[in-house]
Coordinates of C-alpha atoms in Angstrom, one line a residue:
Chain A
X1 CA 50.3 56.3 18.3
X2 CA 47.0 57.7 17.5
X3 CA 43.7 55.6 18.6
X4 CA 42.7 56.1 14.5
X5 CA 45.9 54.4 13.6
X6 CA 45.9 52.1 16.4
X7 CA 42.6 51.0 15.3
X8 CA 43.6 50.7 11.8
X9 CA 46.6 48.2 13.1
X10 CA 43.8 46.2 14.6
X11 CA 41.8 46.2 11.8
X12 CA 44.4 45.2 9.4
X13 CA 45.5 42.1 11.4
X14 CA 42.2 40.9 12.1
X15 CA 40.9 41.0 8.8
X16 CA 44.0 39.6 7.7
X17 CA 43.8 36.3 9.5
X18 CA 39.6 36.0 8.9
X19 CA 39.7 36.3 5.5
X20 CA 41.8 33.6 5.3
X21 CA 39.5 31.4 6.5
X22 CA 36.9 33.1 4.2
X23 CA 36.0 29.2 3.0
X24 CA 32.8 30.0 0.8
X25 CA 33.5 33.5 0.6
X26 CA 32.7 36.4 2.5
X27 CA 29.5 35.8 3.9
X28 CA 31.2 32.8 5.5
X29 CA 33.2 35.0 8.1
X30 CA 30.5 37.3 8.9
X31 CA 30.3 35.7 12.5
X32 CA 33.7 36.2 13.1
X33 CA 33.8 39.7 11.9
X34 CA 30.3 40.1 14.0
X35 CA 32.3 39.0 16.8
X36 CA 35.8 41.4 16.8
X37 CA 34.0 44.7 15.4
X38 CA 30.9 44.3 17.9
X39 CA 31.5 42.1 20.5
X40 CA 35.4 42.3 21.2
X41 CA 35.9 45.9 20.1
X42 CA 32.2 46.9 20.8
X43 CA 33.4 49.4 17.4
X44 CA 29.7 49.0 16.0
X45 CA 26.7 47.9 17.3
X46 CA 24.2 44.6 16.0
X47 CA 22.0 47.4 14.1
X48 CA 25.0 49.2 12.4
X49 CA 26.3 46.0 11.6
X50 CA 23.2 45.0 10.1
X51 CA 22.9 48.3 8.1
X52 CA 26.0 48.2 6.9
X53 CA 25.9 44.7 5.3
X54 CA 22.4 45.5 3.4
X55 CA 24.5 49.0 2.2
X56 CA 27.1 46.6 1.0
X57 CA 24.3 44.4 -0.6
X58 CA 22.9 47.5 -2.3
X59 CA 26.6 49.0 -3.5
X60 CA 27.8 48.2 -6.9
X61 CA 31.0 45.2 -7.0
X62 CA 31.6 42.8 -4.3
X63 CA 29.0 42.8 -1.4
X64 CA 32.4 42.4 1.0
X65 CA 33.3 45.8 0.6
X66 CA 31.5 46.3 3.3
X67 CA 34.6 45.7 4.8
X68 CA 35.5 49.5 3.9
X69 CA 32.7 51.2 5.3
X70 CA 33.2 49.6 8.7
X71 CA 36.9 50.4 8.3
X72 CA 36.0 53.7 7.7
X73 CA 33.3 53.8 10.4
X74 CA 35.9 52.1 13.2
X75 CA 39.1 54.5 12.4
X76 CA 38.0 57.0 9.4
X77 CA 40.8 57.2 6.0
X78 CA 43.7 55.0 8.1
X79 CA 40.7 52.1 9.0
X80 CA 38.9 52.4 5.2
X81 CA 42.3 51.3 3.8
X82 CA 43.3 49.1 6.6
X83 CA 40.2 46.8 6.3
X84 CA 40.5 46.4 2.2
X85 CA 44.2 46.0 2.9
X86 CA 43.7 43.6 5.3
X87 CA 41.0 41.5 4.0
X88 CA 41.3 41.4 0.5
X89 CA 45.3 41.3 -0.1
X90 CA 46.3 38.5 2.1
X91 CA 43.4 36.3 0.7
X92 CA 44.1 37.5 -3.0
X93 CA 47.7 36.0 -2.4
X94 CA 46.6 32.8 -0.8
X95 CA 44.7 32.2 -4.1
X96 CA 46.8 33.2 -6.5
X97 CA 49.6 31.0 -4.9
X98 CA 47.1 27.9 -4.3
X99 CA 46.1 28.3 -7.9
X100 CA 49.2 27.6 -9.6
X101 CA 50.2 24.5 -7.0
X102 CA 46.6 23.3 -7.7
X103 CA 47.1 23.0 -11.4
X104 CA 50.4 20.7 -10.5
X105 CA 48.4 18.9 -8.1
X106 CA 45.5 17.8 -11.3
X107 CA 46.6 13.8 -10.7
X108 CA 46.8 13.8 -6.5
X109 CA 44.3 11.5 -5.4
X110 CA 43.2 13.8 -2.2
X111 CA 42.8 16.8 -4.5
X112 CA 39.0 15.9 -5.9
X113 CA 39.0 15.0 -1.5
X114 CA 39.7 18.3 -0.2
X115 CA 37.2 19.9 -2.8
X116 CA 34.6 17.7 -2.0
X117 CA 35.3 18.0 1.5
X118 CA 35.7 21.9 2.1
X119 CA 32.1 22.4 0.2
X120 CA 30.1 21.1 3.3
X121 CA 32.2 23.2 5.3
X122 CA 31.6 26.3 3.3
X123 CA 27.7 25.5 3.1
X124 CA 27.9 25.4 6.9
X125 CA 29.6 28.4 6.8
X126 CA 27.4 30.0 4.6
X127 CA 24.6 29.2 7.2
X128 CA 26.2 30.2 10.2
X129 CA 26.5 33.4 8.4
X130 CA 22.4 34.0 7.3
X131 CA 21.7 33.2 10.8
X132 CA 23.9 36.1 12.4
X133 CA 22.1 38.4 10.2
X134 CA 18.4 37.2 10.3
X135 CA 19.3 37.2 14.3
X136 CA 20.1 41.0 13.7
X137 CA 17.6 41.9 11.5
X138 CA 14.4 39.9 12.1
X139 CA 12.7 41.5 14.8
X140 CA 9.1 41.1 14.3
X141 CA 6.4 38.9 12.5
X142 CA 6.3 41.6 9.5
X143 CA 10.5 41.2 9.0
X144 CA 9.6 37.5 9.1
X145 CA 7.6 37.5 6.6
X146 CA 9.4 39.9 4.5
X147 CA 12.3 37.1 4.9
X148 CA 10.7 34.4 4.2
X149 CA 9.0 36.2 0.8
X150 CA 12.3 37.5 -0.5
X151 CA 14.2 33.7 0.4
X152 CA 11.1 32.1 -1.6
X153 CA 11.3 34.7 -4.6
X154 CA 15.4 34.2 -4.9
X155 CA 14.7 30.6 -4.7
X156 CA 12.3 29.9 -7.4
X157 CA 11.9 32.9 -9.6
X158 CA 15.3 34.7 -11.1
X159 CA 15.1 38.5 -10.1
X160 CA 18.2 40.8 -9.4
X161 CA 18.5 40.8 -5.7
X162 CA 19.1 44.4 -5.9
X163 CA 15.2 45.2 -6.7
X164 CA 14.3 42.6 -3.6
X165 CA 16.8 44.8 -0.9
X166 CA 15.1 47.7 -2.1
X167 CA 11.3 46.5 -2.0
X168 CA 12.5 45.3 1.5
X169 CA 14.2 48.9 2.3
X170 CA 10.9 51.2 1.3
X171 CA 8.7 48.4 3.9
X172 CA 10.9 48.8 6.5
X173 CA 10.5 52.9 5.9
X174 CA 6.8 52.3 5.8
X175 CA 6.3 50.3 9.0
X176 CA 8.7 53.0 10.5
X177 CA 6.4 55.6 9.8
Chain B
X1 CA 19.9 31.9 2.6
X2 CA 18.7 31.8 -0.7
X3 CA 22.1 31.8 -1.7
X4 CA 22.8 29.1 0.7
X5 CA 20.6 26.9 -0.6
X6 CA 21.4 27.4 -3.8
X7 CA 24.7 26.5 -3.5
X8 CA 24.4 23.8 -1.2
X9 CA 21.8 21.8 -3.0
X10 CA 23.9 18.9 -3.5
X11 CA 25.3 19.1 0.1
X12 CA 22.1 19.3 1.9
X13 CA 21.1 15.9 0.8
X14 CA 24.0 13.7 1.0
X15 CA 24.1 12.8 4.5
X16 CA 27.5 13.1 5.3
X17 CA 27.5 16.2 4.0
X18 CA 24.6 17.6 5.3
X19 CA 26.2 16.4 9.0
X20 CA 29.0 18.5 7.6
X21 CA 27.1 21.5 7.2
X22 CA 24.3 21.1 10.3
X23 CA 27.9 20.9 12.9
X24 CA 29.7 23.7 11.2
X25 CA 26.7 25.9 11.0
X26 CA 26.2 25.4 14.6
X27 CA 29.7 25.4 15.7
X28 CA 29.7 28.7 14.3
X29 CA 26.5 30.1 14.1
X30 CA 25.2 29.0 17.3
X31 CA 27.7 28.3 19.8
X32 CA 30.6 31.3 18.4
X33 CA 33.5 29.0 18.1
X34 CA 36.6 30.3 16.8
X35 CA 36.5 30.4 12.6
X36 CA 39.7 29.1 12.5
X37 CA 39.3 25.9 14.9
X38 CA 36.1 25.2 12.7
X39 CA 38.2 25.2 9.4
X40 CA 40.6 23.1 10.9
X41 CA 38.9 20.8 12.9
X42 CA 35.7 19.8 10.8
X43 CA 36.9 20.5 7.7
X44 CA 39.9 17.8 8.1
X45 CA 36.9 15.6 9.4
X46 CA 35.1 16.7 6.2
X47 CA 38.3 15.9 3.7
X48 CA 38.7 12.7 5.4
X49 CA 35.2 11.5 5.2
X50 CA 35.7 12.4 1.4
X51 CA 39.2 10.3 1.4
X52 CA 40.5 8.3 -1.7
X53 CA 38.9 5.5 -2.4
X54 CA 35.9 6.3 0.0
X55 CA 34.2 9.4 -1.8
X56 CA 31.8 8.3 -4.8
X57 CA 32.6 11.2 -6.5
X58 CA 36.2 9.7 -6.7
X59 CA 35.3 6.1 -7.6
X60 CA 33.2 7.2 -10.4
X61 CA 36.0 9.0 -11.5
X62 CA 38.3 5.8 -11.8

Protein backbone atom coordinates (compact mmCIF):
# COMPACT_ATOMS: atom_id res chain seq x y z
CA UNK A 1 0.00 0.00 0.00
CA UNK A 2 1.23 3.30 -0.95
CA UNK A 3 1.96 6.05 2.01
CA UNK A 4 -0.59 8.44 -0.28
CA UNK A 5 -3.25 5.84 0.06
CA UNK A 6 -2.28 4.83 3.49
CA UNK A 7 -2.67 8.31 4.41
CA UNK A 8 -5.89 8.73 2.82
CA UNK A 9 -7.18 5.51 5.02
CA UNK A 10 -6.15 7.50 7.93
CA UNK A 11 -7.71 10.50 6.87
CA UNK A 12 -11.00 9.00 6.11
CA UNK A 13 -11.40 7.22 9.46
CA UNK A 14 -10.39 10.03 11.48
CA UNK A 15 -12.47 12.52 9.98
CA UNK A 16 -15.11 10.08 10.09
CA UNK A 17 -15.38 9.65 13.79
CA UNK A 18 -14.71 13.72 14.44
CA UNK A 19 -17.21 14.87 12.53
CA UNK A 20 -19.52 13.11 14.33
CA UNK A 21 -18.98 14.85 17.24
CA UNK A 22 -19.00 18.01 15.14
CA UNK A 23 -21.79 19.40 17.98
CA UNK A 24 -22.00 23.16 16.86
CA UNK A 25 -20.56 22.57 13.63
CA UNK A 26 -17.24 22.54 12.29
CA UNK A 27 -15.48 24.97 14.09
CA UNK A 28 -16.27 22.83 17.06
CA UNK A 29 -13.81 19.97 16.18
CA UNK A 30 -11.01 22.15 15.10
CA UNK A 31 -9.04 21.07 18.29
CA UNK A 32 -9.44 17.61 17.54
CA UNK A 33 -8.49 17.91 13.93
CA UNK A 34 -5.50 20.37 15.29
CA UNK A 35 -4.54 17.51 17.23
CA UNK A 36 -4.43 14.20 14.57
CA UNK A 37 -3.18 16.36 11.45
CA UNK A 38 -0.45 18.32 13.61
CA UNK A 39 0.24 16.86 16.61
CA UNK A 40 -0.36 12.89 16.13
CA UNK A 41 0.54 12.86 12.44
CA UNK A 42 2.80 16.00 12.58
CA UNK A 43 1.12 16.05 8.58
CA UNK A 44 0.98 20.07 8.93
CA UNK A 45 2.36 22.34 11.05
CA UNK A 46 0.46 25.17 13.63
CA UNK A 47 1.13 27.96 10.69
CA UNK A 48 -0.20 25.73 7.81
CA UNK A 49 -2.96 24.88 9.91
CA UNK A 50 -3.66 28.37 10.52
CA UNK A 51 -3.36 29.31 6.76
CA UNK A 52 -5.34 26.93 5.66
CA UNK A 53 -8.40 27.68 7.91
CA UNK A 54 -8.29 31.58 6.90
CA UNK A 55 -8.12 30.02 2.91
CA UNK A 56 -11.20 28.15 3.95
CA UNK A 57 -12.65 31.32 5.49
CA UNK A 58 -11.97 33.20 2.27
CA UNK A 59 -13.22 30.19 -0.24
CA UNK A 60 -16.73 30.38 -1.47
CA UNK A 61 -19.41 27.49 0.40
CA UNK A 62 -18.83 25.96 3.60
CA UNK A 63 -15.65 27.32 5.63
CA UNK A 64 -15.17 23.29 6.49
CA UNK A 65 -13.93 22.50 3.20
CA UNK A 66 -10.98 23.16 4.43
CA UNK A 67 -11.10 19.76 5.24
CA UNK A 68 -10.05 19.14 1.32
CA UNK A 69 -7.15 21.26 1.09
CA UNK A 70 -5.57 19.57 4.12
CA UNK A 71 -6.64 16.26 2.56
CA UNK A 72 -5.04 17.21 -0.45
CA UNK A 73 -2.02 18.76 1.32
CA UNK A 74 -1.53 15.31 3.67
CA UNK A 75 -1.88 12.57 0.67
CA UNK A 76 -2.55 14.70 -2.71
CA UNK A 77 -6.02 13.40 -5.12
CA UNK A 78 -6.56 9.94 -2.72
CA UNK A 79 -6.36 12.44 0.70
CA UNK A 80 -8.65 15.48 -1.06
CA UNK A 81 -11.42 12.91 -1.46
CA UNK A 82 -10.77 10.94 1.61
CA UNK A 83 -11.15 13.92 3.97
CA UNK A 84 -14.64 15.21 2.19
CA UNK A 85 -15.57 11.58 2.19
CA UNK A 86 -14.81 11.18 5.51
CA UNK A 87 -16.05 14.23 7.12
CA UNK A 88 -18.99 15.22 5.44
CA UNK A 89 -20.73 11.72 4.49
CA UNK A 90 -20.87 10.06 7.72
CA UNK A 91 -22.17 13.23 9.47
CA UNK A 92 -24.62 14.00 6.46
CA UNK A 93 -26.12 10.41 7.34
CA UNK A 94 -26.24 10.87 11.11
CA UNK A 95 -28.52 13.88 10.26
CA UNK A 96 -30.62 12.84 7.84
CA UNK A 97 -31.41 9.68 9.93
CA UNK A 98 -31.69 11.86 13.36
CA UNK A 99 -33.99 14.11 11.46
CA UNK A 100 -36.74 11.93 10.62
CA UNK A 101 -36.66 10.04 14.37
CA UNK A 102 -36.72 13.66 15.64
CA UNK A 103 -39.97 14.58 13.98
CA UNK A 104 -41.49 11.23 15.80
CA UNK A 105 -39.93 12.26 18.84
CA UNK A 106 -42.11 16.16 18.74
CA UNK A 107 -44.11 14.94 22.23
CA UNK A 108 -40.92 13.20 24.27
CA UNK A 109 -40.44 15.12 27.19
CA UNK A 110 -36.34 14.91 27.05
CA UNK A 111 -36.41 16.09 23.52
CA UNK A 112 -36.73 20.10 24.24
CA UNK A 113 -33.76 18.56 27.18
CA UNK A 114 -31.25 17.37 24.95
CA UNK A 115 -31.61 20.58 22.72
CA UNK A 116 -31.29 22.74 25.45
CA UNK A 117 -28.64 20.80 26.84
CA UNK A 118 -26.25 20.13 23.80
CA UNK A 119 -26.31 24.20 23.05
CA UNK A 120 -23.91 24.94 26.05
CA UNK A 121 -21.91 22.13 24.98
CA UNK A 122 -21.64 23.41 21.37
CA UNK A 123 -20.97 27.12 22.71
CA UNK A 124 -18.09 25.47 24.66
CA UNK A 125 -17.13 23.87 21.79
CA UNK A 126 -17.25 26.75 19.68
CA UNK A 127 -14.77 28.39 22.18
CA UNK A 128 -12.38 25.82 22.55
CA UNK A 129 -12.20 26.13 18.90
CA UNK A 130 -11.42 30.31 18.61
CA UNK A 131 -8.89 29.69 21.18
CA UNK A 132 -6.84 27.01 19.10
CA UNK A 133 -6.74 29.43 16.35
CA UNK A 134 -6.11 32.85 18.07
CA UNK A 135 -3.31 30.53 19.97
CA UNK A 136 -1.96 29.95 16.32
CA UNK A 137 -2.34 33.03 14.89
CA UNK A 138 -1.95 35.85 17.49
CA UNK A 139 1.58 36.44 17.82
CA UNK A 140 2.10 39.90 18.52
CA UNK A 141 0.39 43.14 20.01
CA UNK A 142 -0.44 44.30 16.23
CA UNK A 143 -2.39 40.63 15.61
CA UNK A 144 -4.04 41.45 18.94
CA UNK A 145 -5.30 44.22 18.04
CA UNK A 146 -6.28 43.34 14.59
CA UNK A 147 -8.34 40.52 16.63
CA UNK A 148 -9.88 42.36 18.86
CA UNK A 149 -10.98 45.14 16.00
CA UNK A 150 -12.36 42.57 13.65
CA UNK A 151 -14.37 40.49 16.89
CA UNK A 152 -15.71 44.13 17.85
CA UNK A 153 -16.80 45.06 14.10
CA UNK A 154 -18.61 41.39 13.67
CA UNK A 155 -20.09 42.02 16.89
CA UNK A 156 -21.90 45.24 16.61
CA UNK A 157 -21.79 46.42 13.11
CA UNK A 158 -23.12 43.79 10.13
CA UNK A 159 -20.32 43.52 7.45
CA UNK A 160 -19.53 40.34 5.26
CA UNK A 161 -16.65 38.67 7.07
CA UNK A 162 -15.17 38.15 3.80
CA UNK A 163 -14.11 42.06 3.49
CA UNK A 164 -12.72 41.81 7.36
CA UNK A 165 -10.30 38.45 6.40
CA UNK A 166 -9.10 40.36 3.68
CA UNK A 167 -8.46 43.91 5.46
CA UNK A 168 -6.74 41.50 7.97
CA UNK A 169 -4.72 39.57 5.02
CA UNK A 170 -3.23 42.98 3.22
CA UNK A 171 -1.97 44.09 7.21
CA UNK A 172 -0.46 41.10 7.82
CA UNK A 173 1.36 41.59 4.15
CA UNK A 174 2.22 45.02 5.24
CA UNK A 175 3.82 44.37 8.60
CA UNK A 176 5.69 41.55 6.68
CA UNK A 177 7.20 43.92 4.58
CA UNK B 1 -15.44 34.41 18.49
CA UNK B 2 -17.68 36.81 17.17
CA UNK B 3 -19.55 34.04 16.01
CA UNK B 4 -19.30 32.49 19.37
CA UNK B 5 -20.77 35.09 21.01
CA UNK B 6 -23.29 35.52 18.80
CA UNK B 7 -24.67 32.32 19.13
CA UNK B 8 -24.16 31.78 22.62
CA UNK B 9 -25.85 34.94 23.91
CA UNK B 10 -28.40 33.23 25.74
CA UNK B 11 -25.92 30.52 27.08
CA UNK B 12 -23.38 32.83 28.38
CA UNK B 13 -25.77 34.30 30.93
CA UNK B 14 -27.66 31.53 32.36
CA UNK B 15 -25.46 30.14 34.84
CA UNK B 16 -25.78 26.74 34.34
CA UNK B 17 -25.10 27.17 31.04
CA UNK B 18 -22.46 29.27 31.00
CA UNK B 19 -20.70 26.47 33.64
CA UNK B 20 -21.56 24.30 30.60
CA UNK B 21 -19.70 26.21 28.23
CA UNK B 22 -16.57 27.67 30.64
CA UNK B 23 -15.83 23.34 31.43
CA UNK B 24 -16.23 22.31 27.89
CA UNK B 25 -14.22 25.07 26.53
CA UNK B 26 -11.56 24.19 28.79
CA UNK B 27 -11.81 20.54 28.71
CA UNK B 28 -11.10 21.03 25.19
CA UNK B 29 -9.51 24.10 24.52
CA UNK B 30 -7.20 24.07 27.29
CA UNK B 31 -6.41 20.86 28.62
CA UNK B 32 -6.80 18.59 24.89
CA UNK B 33 -9.27 16.08 26.19
CA UNK B 34 -10.57 13.68 23.86
CA UNK B 35 -13.76 15.36 21.71
CA UNK B 36 -15.60 12.38 22.09
CA UNK B 37 -15.29 11.94 26.08
CA UNK B 38 -16.31 15.79 26.16
CA UNK B 39 -19.53 15.04 24.17
CA UNK B 40 -20.29 12.28 26.29
CA UNK B 41 -19.42 13.12 29.55
CA UNK B 42 -20.58 16.88 29.89
CA UNK B 43 -22.97 16.97 27.51
CA UNK B 44 -25.11 14.05 29.43
CA UNK B 45 -24.28 16.41 32.47
CA UNK B 46 -25.63 19.25 30.33
CA UNK B 47 -29.04 17.19 29.19
CA UNK B 48 -29.57 16.24 32.67
CA UNK B 49 -29.15 19.62 34.24
CA UNK B 50 -31.89 20.51 31.49
CA UNK B 51 -34.08 17.35 32.58
CA UNK B 52 -38.05 17.38 32.52
CA UNK B 53 -39.54 19.10 34.85
CA UNK B 54 -36.27 20.96 35.92
CA UNK B 55 -35.48 23.13 32.71
CA UNK B 56 -37.57 26.58 32.59
CA UNK B 57 -37.63 26.34 29.08
CA UNK B 58 -39.83 23.15 29.58
CA UNK B 59 -42.07 24.39 32.39
CA UNK B 60 -43.03 27.34 30.48
CA UNK B 61 -43.87 25.12 27.87
CA UNK B 62 -46.51 23.19 30.02
Amino acid sequence: MSDAVHRALVLVLSFSGISLLAVGGGSAVLPEMHSIVVGEHHWLTDNQFAEIYSLGQVAPGPNMTMVAVIGQHVAGWPGWLAAVIGFFLPSSLLAFGVNRLWHRLEDWPWRASIEAGLAPLAIGLMAAGAWLLARLAIHDLVDVLIAIATTAILLWRKVNPFWLILAGGLLGFLKSM
Amino acid sequence: MSVTVQIGRRQLVEPRDLAVVVVTAIAVGWFRLSLGWVVLIVGSVSIWLHRPGVDRVAEDKH
